[in-house]
Amino acid sequence: MGSDDLDDVARRRFDVADAVPLLLDARGVVTSWTRDAARLFGYGAAEAVGRGLADLLTAGDASRVPDVLERCRRSGGWTGLLSARRKDRRPVPVMARITSADEPAGPWHWLVLVNEMAEAHGWSMSRDVLEQMVAGSPIGIAIVDTDLRFVWSNTALARFGGGAPGSRLGLRLADVQPGFDAEAVEARMRQVLETGEPVVGYEHVGRLRASPRRETAHMLSFTRLDDDHRRPMGVYYTVVDITERHRARQRLALLDRAGRHIGRSLDIARTAQELAEVVVPGFADAVAVDLLESVLRGAEPVVGRAARPDGAMVLRRAGQRSAADGPRPAGETESGAAAVVAHRAGSPAVRCLVTGRAWWAERLWPDAAEWSPGLPPLGAAQGAEREPASALIAPVRARGATLGVAVFLRRATREPFGEDDVTLAEDLVSRAGVCVDNARRYTRERDAALVLQHSLLPRRLPEQEAVEVAACYRPADELTGLGGDWYDLIPLSGARVALVVGEVQGHGIAAAAAMGRLRTAVRTLAALELPPDEILAHLDDQVARTAQEDAGEGAAAVAEGAAQAVGAGCLYVVYDPVDGRCAMAAAGHPAPAVVLPDGTVAFVELPQGPPLGAGGPPFESAELLLPEGSTLALHTDGLLVQGGRRAPDAAREQLVRALKARAGSLDLRCRAVVDLLVPDRPYDDVALLMARTRRLPPDRVAQWELPADPAAVAEARKAAARRLADWGLAELSFTTELVVSELVTNAIRHADGPIRLRLIRERTLVCEVHDGGATAPHLRHPRTTDEGGRGLLLVSSMTRRWGTRFVPDGKIIWAEQSLTGPDA
C-alpha cells in the first residue's frame, strides 16, 4: 500500500489530522511507511519497511511490544504512551494508538497512529517557554551550587524576602535573610547533596526580615542537580508560603488543647485559671480572667449588681497567667483567693460586660493601666519596648448570660491581635464560659445539697453519760456528698439513750430527702418511749402510708422520695446505763457487732424484720446485757460491699479484724475501720456508729419500794431529801420533794400494785415513780373552783421535762431537773 493510500485510510477510518500512520503485519513488522513517519523517525521507507516495531522504540519500551500486540489481539486495540527512537538515537515521546486494519490487508494487520507529544497541541516545549513557566511561577524557586550560594532564582522568591534575583547571586541564605534559621535549611541542602535523595515537604516556621513581628511558615522541597557524569552540581529548591495553613493548624491545636484542659474540675476559679494556662504563651503573653463575684458564689450572674455608684464594675480576678512567670509543671495550675479588681466606667472591659461583644486594639493606649487595673506583667522585655502591647478583651458568656471578661495581652515584638484572633479568642472563652457556668451551677447545687445534708445529719452528737460515741459517714455520690444513710443518738428518759442507724435506697438529693423524713419520724417516735420493735412497727406504717399518699400527688420529686423510703432499713437500739441492758430491733438491716472489753468480737443474734414499707411479719426485739466498756458497732450494709458486690461472710471477717485493731481513741478507731474497709469512692453509702458503754456508779442511783399507802408519801419525801443532801444537791430539795409528793400520790390514787421510787443523778436529776397501772396521766388545766388536778401542772412547771413510758409490768412517770437550779 502506498503512503498516500495509507494516509487516506487513516483519515477516513479514524478522523485524525496530525497522526502519523504506520502499517504492521501480524508479527509487528512495518509493511508501509509514510513521509510523515520519515520526518518523525528520521528513516526513509527503504530503511524502515521490514523493521519490527520494537526497533523503532527505546530499549525500555521495545520489551513491551509483544505484550502490547497480545493485548491488541484480545481486545482489538491499544492506546498508550511510548518512547520512540529516532535514527539519530534521540528519544521522542509519542502517543500511540494501535487497532486492526480490516481493509485491504486483513484482520491481523495493525494500523498504528502516532502523535509526537511535544507537538500534540500545536506548540513545542522550547527553552523560552520553560523559562517563562519558571519565572512566572507563584512558587519561589532557586538553585544553589555545592557551596550553597545562589546561582539563580525566580522573581517569586523575592516575595519571601532577601531581595531581587540579581542581588542574591553569590550569596548564601544567611546573607540574604538575617535572623532566619538558615542553619536548619542548609542542613537539609547538604543532606540532599550527600545522599542524592530529595527532601519533600520540609516545613519551616520563623520570622522573615520583611515582617519581623509576623510568624510565617513555609514548605520547602530540595532536589539535587547532577551533570552528565552524575556528579552533583547544586541543589534546586522550591518555597511555598503555608502560613495560613500553619495558623489554621495552630488554632485547631489550641482549641483541641482547650477542650482537653479546660473544665477538668467543677471548681470555678480553677476553671478560669485553666483558661489562662492554655492560652499562654501560644496565643497571648499574658491573660487575666475576671468574673462576677456572684458567679464565684454560685449565684445567678447579674452584671448590674457589680456596678458601683461611679459606674465602675467590681469583679474578682479568678485566673491570671503571664509568660514572665516562666514555665509551669504539666498539670499544675495556680489557684487561691480571687482578688478584687475594679474596671473604670466606660472602659473597654465594662463595655464588653454590658454589650457582650469583644474589643481589641493593635496597640494599647497610654492610660490603659487606669481603665484596666492590675494587668498581668509581660516580662522584662516590656520595659525595653518603645511601642505598647496589643490587647484583646472578650466577654465570658454562657447560655445567654455574661459571667465576666478575659483580657489578653501581647508584647510589642509580636504581631498584634487581628480579626482572626478575636474570633479565636471568642471561641476559646466561649468554651471556658460553658465550663465556668457548669461549675457555677454545680457550686450552687452542691452548696444547697450540703445545707440539706447538714440539716439532716447531726452536726455533733448530744452529750450524755450512757455511752462514748464516734461516727463516720462516707457517701457514694462524691459530687454532692449526699447519700441515703444516716445515724443518730437520741437521749431518752432515765439516763437511757437510743442509737439509730438507717439507710435509704439510692444516692443524691432525693435519697437524702427521704432519709431526712425517716430520721425526723424516728426522733418523733422515740419520744413515745416505746420498745424498739414497736418503734419500727410505727415507722413501717408511716412509710407505707406516706408512699401511698404521695403516689397520687403527681409530683415527681415527692413521689421519688417516697418511693426511695420504701424498702429502707433501720436498726434501733436502746441502752440503759443503770443496769447495762440493751434492747434492739432491725428492719431489713444488718445486726450490729459487739466488741467486748477483752477484745472479743461477735455479731448480735438479732431477728431480722422486713424492710420499712415492704410488709411482712411483725418486728421482734432482742435484749442482752452488756458489760461496761463494751463497744457496739452499728453500720449500714455499705460497709459489707466488696468490689462492688455484696459478700457478707468475707466482709464480716474483715470487719471483725478491723474492729480488733487497737487505736488511740474511739474516734480514730471508727475512722480506721472505714478507711480499711471502704475505698475513697465507695460503691454504696457507708455509715458507722460506734458506742462504748458506760455504767452509772451505784452511788448515783437511789431506789425505794413504797406501799400503796398515803402515809408513804411523807416518807418518800424525807428519803429523797436525805439522798439529795448526800449528793450535795440540797438546793434542789424543795422542787424534788414537790415532784416526789405529786408523782407518788398520783400512783397511790390511780394505780394498782407496788410502787417504786428511783432517783438518778446523771447530767440531770431524774425522779421516776413506777406503778402497775396501764393508763397514762394527762396534764390538765383546772378551773379556779376545782379542788384538784394541779399536780402534773406543777410538775411540768417546776421541771425541765416529764413524761411516761410503759414497761412490761406497768408504767413509769418521770421528771428531770437541771443540776444547776430549779427549772421554773
mmCIF file of C-alpha atoms in Angstrom, residues 401-542:
data_model
loop_
_atom_site.group_PDB
_atom_site.id
_atom_site.type_symbol
_atom_site.label_atom_id
_atom_site.label_comp_id
_atom_site.label_asym_id
_atom_site.label_seq_id
_atom_site.Cartn_x
_atom_site.Cartn_y
_atom_site.Cartn_z
ATOM 1 C CA ALA A 401 -25.520 35.487 80.280
ATOM 2 C CA THR A 402 -22.239 37.356 80.791
ATOM 3 C CA LEU A 403 -20.110 35.903 83.573
ATOM 4 C CA GLY A 404 -17.047 38.167 83.303
ATOM 5 C CA VAL A 405 -14.263 39.205 80.927
ATOM 6 C CA ALA A 406 -10.939 37.776 79.768
ATOM 7 C CA VAL A 407 -8.116 40.258 79.000
ATOM 8 C CA PHE A 408 -5.387 39.047 76.591
ATOM 9 C CA LEU A 409 -2.083 40.910 76.047
ATOM 10 C CA ARG A 410 0.741 40.517 73.510
ATOM 11 C CA ARG A 411 4.178 42.064 73.594
ATOM 12 C CA ALA A 412 5.037 44.695 71.003
ATOM 13 C CA THR A 413 7.611 42.326 69.496
ATOM 14 C CA ARG A 414 4.799 40.022 68.364
ATOM 15 C CA GLU A 415 2.208 40.528 65.681
ATOM 16 C CA PRO A 416 -0.721 42.493 67.166
ATOM 17 C CA PHE A 417 -4.147 40.954 67.572
ATOM 18 C CA GLY A 418 -6.338 40.902 64.479
ATOM 19 C CA GLU A 419 -9.850 39.902 63.489
ATOM 20 C CA ASP A 420 -8.922 36.209 63.239
ATOM 21 C CA ASP A 421 -7.544 36.374 66.775
ATOM 22 C CA VAL A 422 -10.787 37.919 68.007
ATOM 23 C CA THR A 423 -12.762 35.011 66.546
ATOM 24 C CA LEU A 424 -10.373 32.508 68.105
ATOM 25 C CA ALA A 425 -10.475 34.246 71.485
ATOM 26 C CA GLU A 426 -14.269 34.282 71.454
ATOM 27 C CA ASP A 427 -14.285 30.559 70.695
ATOM 28 C CA LEU A 428 -11.822 29.811 73.500
ATOM 29 C CA VAL A 429 -13.631 31.983 76.018
ATOM 30 C CA SER A 430 -16.983 30.547 74.970
ATOM 31 C CA ARG A 431 -15.752 27.055 75.764
ATOM 32 C CA ALA A 432 -14.382 28.224 79.072
ATOM 33 C CA GLY A 433 -17.621 30.111 79.785
ATOM 34 C CA VAL A 434 -19.696 26.944 79.480
ATOM 35 C CA CYS A 435 -17.311 25.164 81.852
ATOM 36 C CA VAL A 436 -17.395 28.087 84.304
ATOM 37 C CA ASP A 437 -21.177 28.138 84.181
ATOM 38 C CA ASN A 438 -21.319 24.382 84.739
ATOM 39 C CA ALA A 439 -19.025 24.838 87.729
ATOM 40 C CA ARG A 440 -21.199 27.721 88.948
ATOM 41 C CA ARG A 441 -24.347 25.618 88.727
ATOM 42 C CA TYR A 442 -22.600 22.738 90.423
ATOM 43 C CA THR A 443 -21.399 25.058 93.199
ATOM 44 C CA ARG A 444 -24.932 26.310 93.727
ATOM 45 C CA GLU A 445 -26.434 22.828 93.743
ATOM 46 C CA ARG A 446 -23.678 21.420 95.924
ATOM 47 C CA ASP A 447 -23.984 24.265 98.444
ATOM 48 C CA ALA A 448 -27.725 23.664 98.606
ATOM 49 C CA ALA A 449 -27.125 19.940 98.959
ATOM 50 C CA LEU A 450 -24.597 20.466 101.746
ATOM 51 C CA VAL A 451 -27.019 22.735 103.577
ATOM 52 C CA LEU A 452 -29.612 19.990 103.249
ATOM 53 C CA GLN A 453 -27.149 17.399 104.463
ATOM 54 C CA HIS A 454 -26.091 19.498 107.452
ATOM 55 C CA SER A 455 -29.711 19.985 108.376
ATOM 56 C CA LEU A 456 -30.429 16.251 108.170
ATOM 57 C CA LEU A 457 -27.363 14.680 109.765
ATOM 58 C CA PRO A 458 -26.421 15.587 113.345
ATOM 59 C CA ARG A 459 -23.603 18.120 113.369
ATOM 60 C CA ARG A 460 -22.493 16.699 116.700
ATOM 61 C CA LEU A 461 -24.000 14.010 118.834
ATOM 62 C CA PRO A 462 -25.585 15.160 122.109
ATOM 63 C CA GLU A 463 -23.614 14.860 125.332
ATOM 64 C CA GLN A 464 -24.780 12.200 127.753
ATOM 65 C CA GLU A 465 -23.388 9.735 130.312
ATOM 66 C CA ALA A 466 -24.618 6.435 128.869
ATOM 67 C CA VAL A 467 -22.114 5.856 126.045
ATOM 68 C CA GLU A 468 -18.997 7.279 124.444
ATOM 69 C CA VAL A 469 -19.753 7.658 120.724
ATOM 70 C CA ALA A 470 -17.948 8.185 117.431
ATOM 71 C CA ALA A 471 -19.411 8.240 113.914
ATOM 72 C CA CYS A 472 -18.106 8.211 110.349
ATOM 73 C CA TYR A 473 -20.105 8.836 107.164
ATOM 74 C CA ARG A 474 -18.880 8.346 103.578
ATOM 75 C CA PRO A 475 -21.338 8.896 100.703
ATOM 76 C CA ALA A 476 -21.075 7.160 97.339
ATOM 77 C CA ASP A 477 -22.078 10.338 95.468
ATOM 78 C CA GLU A 478 -18.780 12.242 95.560
ATOM 79 C CA LEU A 479 -20.187 15.244 93.672
ATOM 80 C CA THR A 480 -22.945 16.195 96.095
ATOM 81 C CA GLY A 481 -21.560 14.463 99.169
ATOM 82 C CA LEU A 482 -25.091 13.259 99.883
ATOM 83 C CA GLY A 483 -26.454 9.798 100.475
ATOM 84 C CA GLY A 484 -29.353 7.934 101.978
ATOM 85 C CA ASP A 485 -27.562 6.545 105.054
ATOM 86 C CA TRP A 486 -27.882 8.163 108.469
ATOM 87 C CA TYR A 487 -27.059 7.686 112.122
ATOM 88 C CA ASP A 488 -28.368 9.304 115.276
ATOM 89 C CA LEU A 489 -28.161 9.299 119.061
ATOM 90 C CA ILE A 490 -31.334 10.265 120.951
ATOM 91 C CA PRO A 491 -31.288 10.844 124.742
ATOM 92 C CA LEU A 492 -34.210 9.109 126.459
ATOM 93 C CA SER A 493 -35.609 9.304 129.947
ATOM 94 C CA GLY A 494 -33.902 7.584 132.871
ATOM 95 C CA ALA A 495 -30.373 8.307 131.512
ATOM 96 C CA ARG A 496 -31.007 5.892 128.635
ATOM 97 C CA VAL A 497 -30.055 6.545 125.004
ATOM 98 C CA ALA A 498 -31.334 5.340 121.635
ATOM 99 C CA LEU A 499 -28.760 4.532 118.945
ATOM 100 C CA VAL A 500 -30.090 4.574 115.394
ATOM 101 C CA VAL A 501 -28.552 3.645 112.025
ATOM 102 C CA GLY A 502 -30.560 3.503 108.808
ATOM 103 C CA GLU A 503 -30.283 3.604 105.044
ATOM 104 C CA VAL A 504 -32.460 4.606 102.130
ATOM 105 C CA GLN A 505 -32.056 3.151 98.643
ATOM 106 C CA GLY A 506 -30.209 5.311 96.123
ATOM 107 C CA HIS A 507 -27.909 8.307 96.393
ATOM 108 C CA GLY A 508 -28.040 12.058 95.961
ATOM 109 C CA ILE A 509 -30.558 14.683 96.978
ATOM 110 C CA ALA A 510 -33.681 12.521 96.583
ATOM 111 C CA ALA A 511 -32.199 9.840 98.836
ATOM 112 C CA ALA A 512 -31.084 12.473 101.342
ATOM 113 C CA ALA A 513 -34.559 13.990 101.434
ATOM 114 C CA ALA A 514 -36.121 10.571 102.037
ATOM 115 C CA MET A 515 -33.537 9.909 104.718
ATOM 116 C CA GLY A 516 -34.408 13.213 106.415
ATOM 117 C CA ARG A 517 -38.074 12.272 106.576
ATOM 118 C CA LEU A 518 -37.264 8.938 108.169
ATOM 119 C CA ARG A 519 -34.829 10.447 110.670
ATOM 120 C CA THR A 520 -37.418 13.000 111.735
ATOM 121 C CA ALA A 521 -40.029 10.277 112.104
ATOM 122 C CA VAL A 522 -37.675 8.152 114.234
ATOM 123 C CA ARG A 523 -36.897 11.062 116.574
ATOM 124 C CA THR A 524 -40.605 11.782 116.928
ATOM 125 C CA LEU A 525 -41.431 8.159 117.673
ATOM 126 C CA ALA A 526 -38.535 7.911 120.140
ATOM 127 C CA ALA A 527 -40.293 10.474 122.334
ATOM 128 C CA LEU A 528 -43.082 7.942 122.853
ATOM 129 C CA GLU A 529 -40.664 5.807 124.921
ATOM 130 C CA LEU A 530 -41.798 2.613 123.155
ATOM 131 C CA PRO A 531 -39.788 -0.627 122.846
ATOM 132 C CA PRO A 532 -37.632 -0.928 119.700
ATOM 133 C CA ASP A 533 -39.967 -3.359 117.913
ATOM 134 C CA GLU A 534 -42.949 -1.045 118.426
ATOM 135 C CA ILE A 535 -40.928 1.962 117.234
ATOM 136 C CA LEU A 536 -40.160 0.127 113.972
ATOM 137 C CA ALA A 537 -43.774 -1.007 113.632
ATOM 138 C CA HIS A 538 -44.992 2.604 113.809
ATOM 139 C CA LEU A 539 -42.227 3.694 111.399
ATOM 140 C CA ASP A 540 -43.186 0.932 108.971
ATOM 141 C CA ASP A 541 -46.823 2.052 108.994
ATOM 142 C CA GLN A 542 -45.828 5.656 108.376
#
